[in-house]
């Protein structure tokens, strides 16, 4: 049976990983500066992660949410302590799309309203309401398009105000650093005014931290760079270092009721073991401090390269924008330099999302390769 062909694939077959490196089926080593869409937060095959998951699967890998699972409570407690999100409550699921789906559903339950406000170049997932709130008509099927979503420009405070005052908006959902869309960020004034407008109009403010959370921005959550208090915070990618896990942090003003949300696999024993190990490593290795140091070092070098027209994002969620499309550049980096990077809907942007354990020597390797490829491109242009 063939696979349903929906992914354009590079001709690389990773079979193992260690730290910031992956190794293919031919034994070649690759520097991973993409982390599988920002999923690998503490490095491939981190020993504490491997030990935690191995020990858990050897005892109890799964049981349903109909029983007590102390690991869920431990994960919630550690997440509250390390994130600083005091008094929020945790609902666990399996992915970022599912996290945003539950966030939007909860907002609709709470407010009794159904319309959503989202933003251009935003990406929130591929499921029902989450994909409808994503600014990409190519992945929105007719069944998704039935959702009531208004897409506005980032930084359009007056547009948000006008939509919320119509009285039918249940949620405003926003990435504090856009991921797939190309690392754009709104202003502090925008975020803070939207937060206030939501509170004044019985609308839930949802912080999509699926990609930007878990230390990647230089704080535990990207929204913490601003003076805002989200009603719901969605989390996933870096949460499990590769093990499927997601969740939403829910403000205590939203009351829980039996049956309001539910999941079969969400919060299973293996997922919680993985999630706990990630939090422990982030704390023990001071990885958020490392994010800030490595980000500063990366940006300092990037600013010296004239072909880079703009540096976007923050922390270790960065984008390098050129005046040409980067598809061929990424191929050169993968096939000739053995370095993984990412793309975006902005075809001129190279995304950098390494494990939070990345060091200066890895950044130096990347820039040495990048400078070499850029010089090769320029020589070919002169010859042409």
XYZ file of C-alpha atoms in Angstrom:
384
model
C 0.000 0.000 0.000
C 1.534 3.381 -0.983
C 1.559 6.326 1.372
C -0.926 9.113 0.655
C 1.382 11.591 -1.066
C 0.871 14.903 0.750
C 4.440 15.747 1.787
C 7.222 16.975 -0.535
C 10.192 15.053 0.857
C 13.924 15.679 0.937
C 15.971 12.616 0.072
C 17.339 12.153 3.584
C 16.441 9.285 5.924
C 17.353 10.009 9.560
C 17.637 6.873 11.682
C 19.078 8.231 14.942
C 19.827 11.447 16.742
C 21.926 12.795 19.580
C 21.810 16.332 20.903
C 21.683 18.796 17.999
C 22.626 16.143 15.434
C 20.754 13.498 13.453
C 22.307 10.609 11.510
C 20.981 9.125 8.298
C 20.824 5.546 7.025
C 24.222 5.990 5.374
C 25.908 7.162 8.580
C 26.105 10.837 7.603
C 25.817 13.440 10.370
C 23.485 16.442 10.031
C 23.329 19.558 12.196
C 19.670 20.014 13.120
C 18.776 23.707 13.276
C 15.091 23.053 12.677
C 14.204 20.516 15.359
C 11.386 19.005 13.310
C 9.262 22.205 13.387
C 10.559 23.346 16.828
C 9.579 20.031 18.428
C 13.024 18.970 19.674
C 13.471 21.265 22.655
C 16.061 19.484 24.819
C 17.981 17.677 22.071
C 17.607 14.331 20.350
C 17.801 11.278 22.641
C 18.530 13.306 25.765
C 19.473 10.702 28.407
C 16.983 11.996 30.998
C 14.218 11.929 28.401
C 15.131 8.428 27.210
C 15.294 7.163 30.779
C 11.951 8.695 31.779
C 10.062 7.343 28.760
C 11.758 3.926 28.971
C 10.965 3.520 32.661
C 7.358 4.564 32.145
C 6.693 2.286 29.168
C 8.129 -0.634 31.129
C 5.467 -0.159 33.826
C 2.310 1.461 32.380
C 2.210 3.206 29.026
C -1.464 4.041 28.850
C -4.801 3.987 30.543
C -7.828 6.159 29.907
C -8.799 9.392 31.633
C -11.440 7.496 33.599
C -8.882 6.746 36.323
C -6.481 8.677 38.563
C -3.204 9.628 36.887
C -0.869 11.359 39.363
C 1.572 12.127 36.548
C -0.930 14.611 35.117
C -1.091 16.477 38.424
C 2.700 16.461 38.722
C 3.049 17.814 35.183
C 0.513 20.559 35.885
C 2.319 21.529 39.087
C 5.745 21.684 37.437
C 4.360 23.597 34.474
C 2.781 26.181 36.765
C 6.005 26.554 38.748
C 8.354 26.923 35.785
C 6.079 28.999 33.554
C 4.887 31.361 36.275
C 1.287 30.959 35.077
C -0.194 30.843 38.568
C -3.711 29.490 39.119
C -4.282 28.417 35.511
C -5.666 24.898 35.039
C -4.333 22.340 32.559
C -6.190 20.229 30.006
C -3.983 17.757 28.182
C -4.390 16.596 24.581
C -2.099 15.326 21.817
C -1.096 18.088 19.392
C -1.048 21.795 18.686
C -4.052 21.663 16.378
C -6.016 19.804 19.038
C -4.905 22.334 21.646
C -6.193 25.235 19.547
C -9.368 23.327 18.694
C -10.112 22.872 22.384
C -9.190 26.487 23.137
C -11.663 27.765 20.543
C -14.348 25.324 21.672
C -13.895 26.416 25.287
C -14.133 30.083 24.296
C -17.401 29.397 22.489
C -18.784 27.498 25.484
C -17.774 30.279 27.871
C -19.113 33.217 25.856
C -22.049 31.603 24.060
C -20.718 33.086 20.812
C -19.203 31.490 17.716
C -17.195 33.889 15.555
C -13.388 33.989 15.773
C -10.947 36.780 14.952
C -7.532 35.665 13.693
C -4.713 37.310 11.722
C -3.046 37.268 8.321
C -0.183 34.790 7.994
C -1.347 33.041 11.159
C -1.195 29.254 11.429
C -3.162 27.403 14.114
C -3.491 23.830 12.838
C -5.259 21.662 10.298
C -8.408 20.565 12.152
C -11.899 22.055 11.975
C -11.914 25.478 13.675
C -8.117 25.664 13.960
C -7.633 25.453 10.202
C -10.487 27.892 9.568
C -8.558 30.390 11.710
C -5.409 29.725 9.649
C -4.674 32.187 6.865
C -4.174 29.662 4.059
C -7.186 28.971 1.825
C -5.354 26.052 0.183
C -5.746 23.906 3.310
C -9.304 24.936 4.219
C -11.863 22.453 2.904
C -15.516 23.470 2.424
C -16.448 21.703 5.661
C -13.918 23.893 7.514
C -15.010 27.059 5.731
C -18.381 26.855 7.497
C -16.659 28.190 10.612
C -17.192 31.894 11.244
C -13.725 33.467 11.142
C -12.614 37.005 10.370
C -8.967 37.440 9.333
C -7.440 40.847 10.086
C -4.046 42.440 9.535
C -1.589 42.071 12.396
C -1.443 45.376 14.325
C -4.942 46.406 13.185
C -6.244 47.440 16.598
C -9.149 49.428 15.175
C -10.215 46.430 13.105
C -10.218 44.230 16.200
C -12.189 46.839 18.120
C -14.812 47.115 15.367
C -15.251 43.332 15.129
C -15.494 42.775 18.888
C -18.048 45.530 19.321
C -20.396 43.611 17.002
C -20.926 41.297 19.979
C -20.604 37.877 18.309
C -16.869 37.125 18.663
C -16.034 34.330 21.088
C -12.248 34.478 20.710
C -9.281 36.352 19.346
C -6.453 33.893 18.625
C -2.925 35.076 17.917
C 0.644 33.808 17.717
C 2.942 36.186 19.598
C 5.626 35.145 17.119
C 4.194 33.822 13.879
C 5.675 30.471 12.928
C 4.740 29.135 9.493
C 3.722 32.663 8.477
C 7.278 33.964 8.696
C 8.321 35.085 12.208
C 6.399 38.372 12.181
C 5.418 39.943 15.504
C 2.889 42.615 16.359
C 3.740 45.590 18.574
C 3.444 45.556 22.341
C 0.745 48.221 22.071
C -1.285 45.969 19.768
C -1.118 42.914 22.019
C -1.940 44.884 25.139
C -4.840 46.778 23.579
C -6.318 43.593 22.097
C -6.111 41.959 25.520
C -8.029 44.889 27.012
C -10.589 44.870 24.191
C -11.256 41.168 24.738
C -11.849 41.700 28.433
C -14.236 44.592 27.694
C -16.262 42.613 25.156
C -16.741 39.153 26.721
C -14.247 37.648 24.275
C -11.574 35.096 25.128
C -7.978 36.057 24.315
C -6.129 32.917 23.150
C -2.334 32.896 23.081
C -1.165 30.308 20.562
C 2.151 29.236 22.107
C 2.307 25.932 20.239
C 5.618 26.828 18.591
C 6.808 29.818 20.638
C 6.305 28.288 24.092
C 8.558 26.268 26.360
C 11.418 28.753 26.425
C 11.884 29.202 22.692
C 11.270 32.975 22.789
C 13.686 33.627 25.661
C 10.900 33.521 28.244
C 8.830 30.467 29.065
C 6.015 31.860 26.910
C 6.281 34.525 24.223
C 3.283 36.430 25.591
C 5.309 37.050 28.754
C 7.310 39.676 26.853
C 4.149 41.823 27.091
C 1.696 43.011 29.736
C -1.168 40.671 28.859
C -3.176 37.939 30.581
C -4.485 35.363 28.101
C -7.675 33.488 28.926
C -6.329 30.347 27.257
C -2.751 29.397 26.330
C -2.237 26.585 23.798
C 0.934 24.484 23.978
C 2.420 21.510 22.152
C 5.552 21.193 20.026
C 8.494 21.563 22.429
C 6.423 20.138 25.266
C 7.316 16.488 24.664
C 10.630 16.650 22.747
C 9.103 14.456 20.040
C 6.509 12.546 22.013
C 2.999 13.675 20.918
C 1.550 15.882 23.643
C -0.335 19.150 23.735
C -2.537 21.089 26.064
C -4.224 24.292 27.053
C -3.695 26.401 30.146
C -7.073 27.761 31.212
C -7.660 30.889 33.284
C -9.547 30.198 36.536
C -12.407 32.465 35.402
C -13.416 29.634 33.052
C -15.299 27.010 35.024
C -14.763 23.305 34.385
C -17.711 20.928 34.016
C -17.778 17.176 33.481
C -17.824 16.383 29.773
C -16.934 19.918 28.637
C -13.712 18.670 27.011
C -12.388 15.167 26.537
C -9.746 12.986 24.891
C -8.742 9.341 24.764
C -4.978 9.596 24.442
C -4.392 13.065 25.892
C -2.393 13.112 29.106
C -1.482 9.432 28.920
C 1.237 8.093 31.176
C 3.950 8.054 28.522
C 3.154 11.583 27.392
C 3.301 12.878 30.954
C 6.620 11.142 31.586
C 8.029 12.749 28.456
C 6.605 16.157 29.384
C 7.991 16.020 32.914
C 11.459 15.108 31.692
C 11.439 18.114 29.336
C 10.543 20.509 32.150
C 13.213 19.026 34.416
C 15.928 19.378 31.760
C 14.886 22.942 30.884
C 15.311 23.864 34.547
C 18.411 21.797 35.361
C 20.364 22.951 32.291
C 19.175 26.579 32.465
C 18.032 26.297 28.873
C 16.029 29.520 28.813
C 19.189 31.413 29.776
C 20.978 29.545 26.995
C 18.280 30.614 24.530
C 18.955 34.276 25.271
C 22.742 33.948 25.083
C 22.665 31.940 21.847
C 20.070 34.251 20.304
C 22.220 37.301 20.950
C 25.252 35.526 19.484
C 23.321 34.360 16.413
C 21.834 37.797 15.694
C 25.207 39.512 16.140
C 26.735 37.347 13.396
C 23.663 37.567 11.155
C 23.896 41.353 11.170
C 27.344 41.148 9.553
C 26.083 39.290 6.473
C 24.956 41.798 3.834
C 22.742 39.357 1.927
C 20.477 39.039 4.994
C 17.922 41.811 4.556
C 16.051 41.328 7.829
C 16.292 39.236 10.998
C 12.892 38.263 12.377
C 11.603 36.644 15.544
C 13.290 36.390 18.913
C 15.022 33.845 21.114
C 15.674 30.670 19.153
C 12.636 31.222 16.958
C 14.384 33.189 14.233
C 14.030 33.981 10.565
C 16.597 35.245 8.072
C 15.009 37.091 5.159
C 16.769 37.443 1.803
C 15.830 39.173 -1.445
C 15.486 35.795 -3.191
C 13.517 32.621 -2.547
C 15.440 30.272 -0.258
C 14.402 26.866 -1.648
C 17.720 26.274 -3.416
C 19.638 27.637 -0.432
C 17.949 25.124 1.879
C 18.758 22.284 -0.527
C 22.422 23.292 -0.619
C 22.520 23.439 3.177
C 20.940 20.001 3.500
C 22.639 18.050 0.725
C 26.075 19.672 0.603
C 26.555 21.027 4.137
C 24.361 18.574 6.065
C 22.433 21.269 7.928
C 18.668 21.208 8.462
C 16.838 24.552 8.325
C 13.197 25.475 7.772
C 11.083 27.387 5.319
C 7.933 29.469 5.737
C 4.988 30.742 3.730
C 7.306 33.703 3.094
C 9.432 31.986 0.439
C 12.334 34.385 1.031
C 12.670 33.439 4.700
C 14.936 30.797 6.250
C 13.622 29.564 9.612
C 15.986 28.638 12.446
C 14.435 26.548 15.256
C 17.252 24.515 16.851
C 17.097 22.520 20.072
C 17.404 24.874 23.045
C 20.706 23.139 23.847
C 22.446 24.619 20.781
C 25.930 26.083 21.364
C 28.141 28.714 19.733
C 30.145 26.138 17.808
C 26.951 24.941 16.103
C 25.982 28.498 15.192
C 29.483 29.058 13.803
C 29.136 25.927 11.658
C 25.867 27.223 10.240
C 27.158 30.675 9.361
C 30.343 29.284 7.817
C 28.190 27.097 5.563
C 25.704 29.884 4.831
C 28.426 32.352 3.821
C 29.944 29.739 1.528
C 26.634 28.990 -0.204
C 25.817 32.684 -0.607
C 29.240 33.297 -2.179
C 28.639 30.400 -4.564
C 25.277 31.883 -5.582
C 26.864 35.288 -6.214
C 29.670 33.793 -8.311
C 27.127 31.979 -10.477
C 25.141 35.198 -10.893
C 28.288 37.046 -12.051
C 29.160 34.259 -14.497
C 25.631 34.333 -15.915
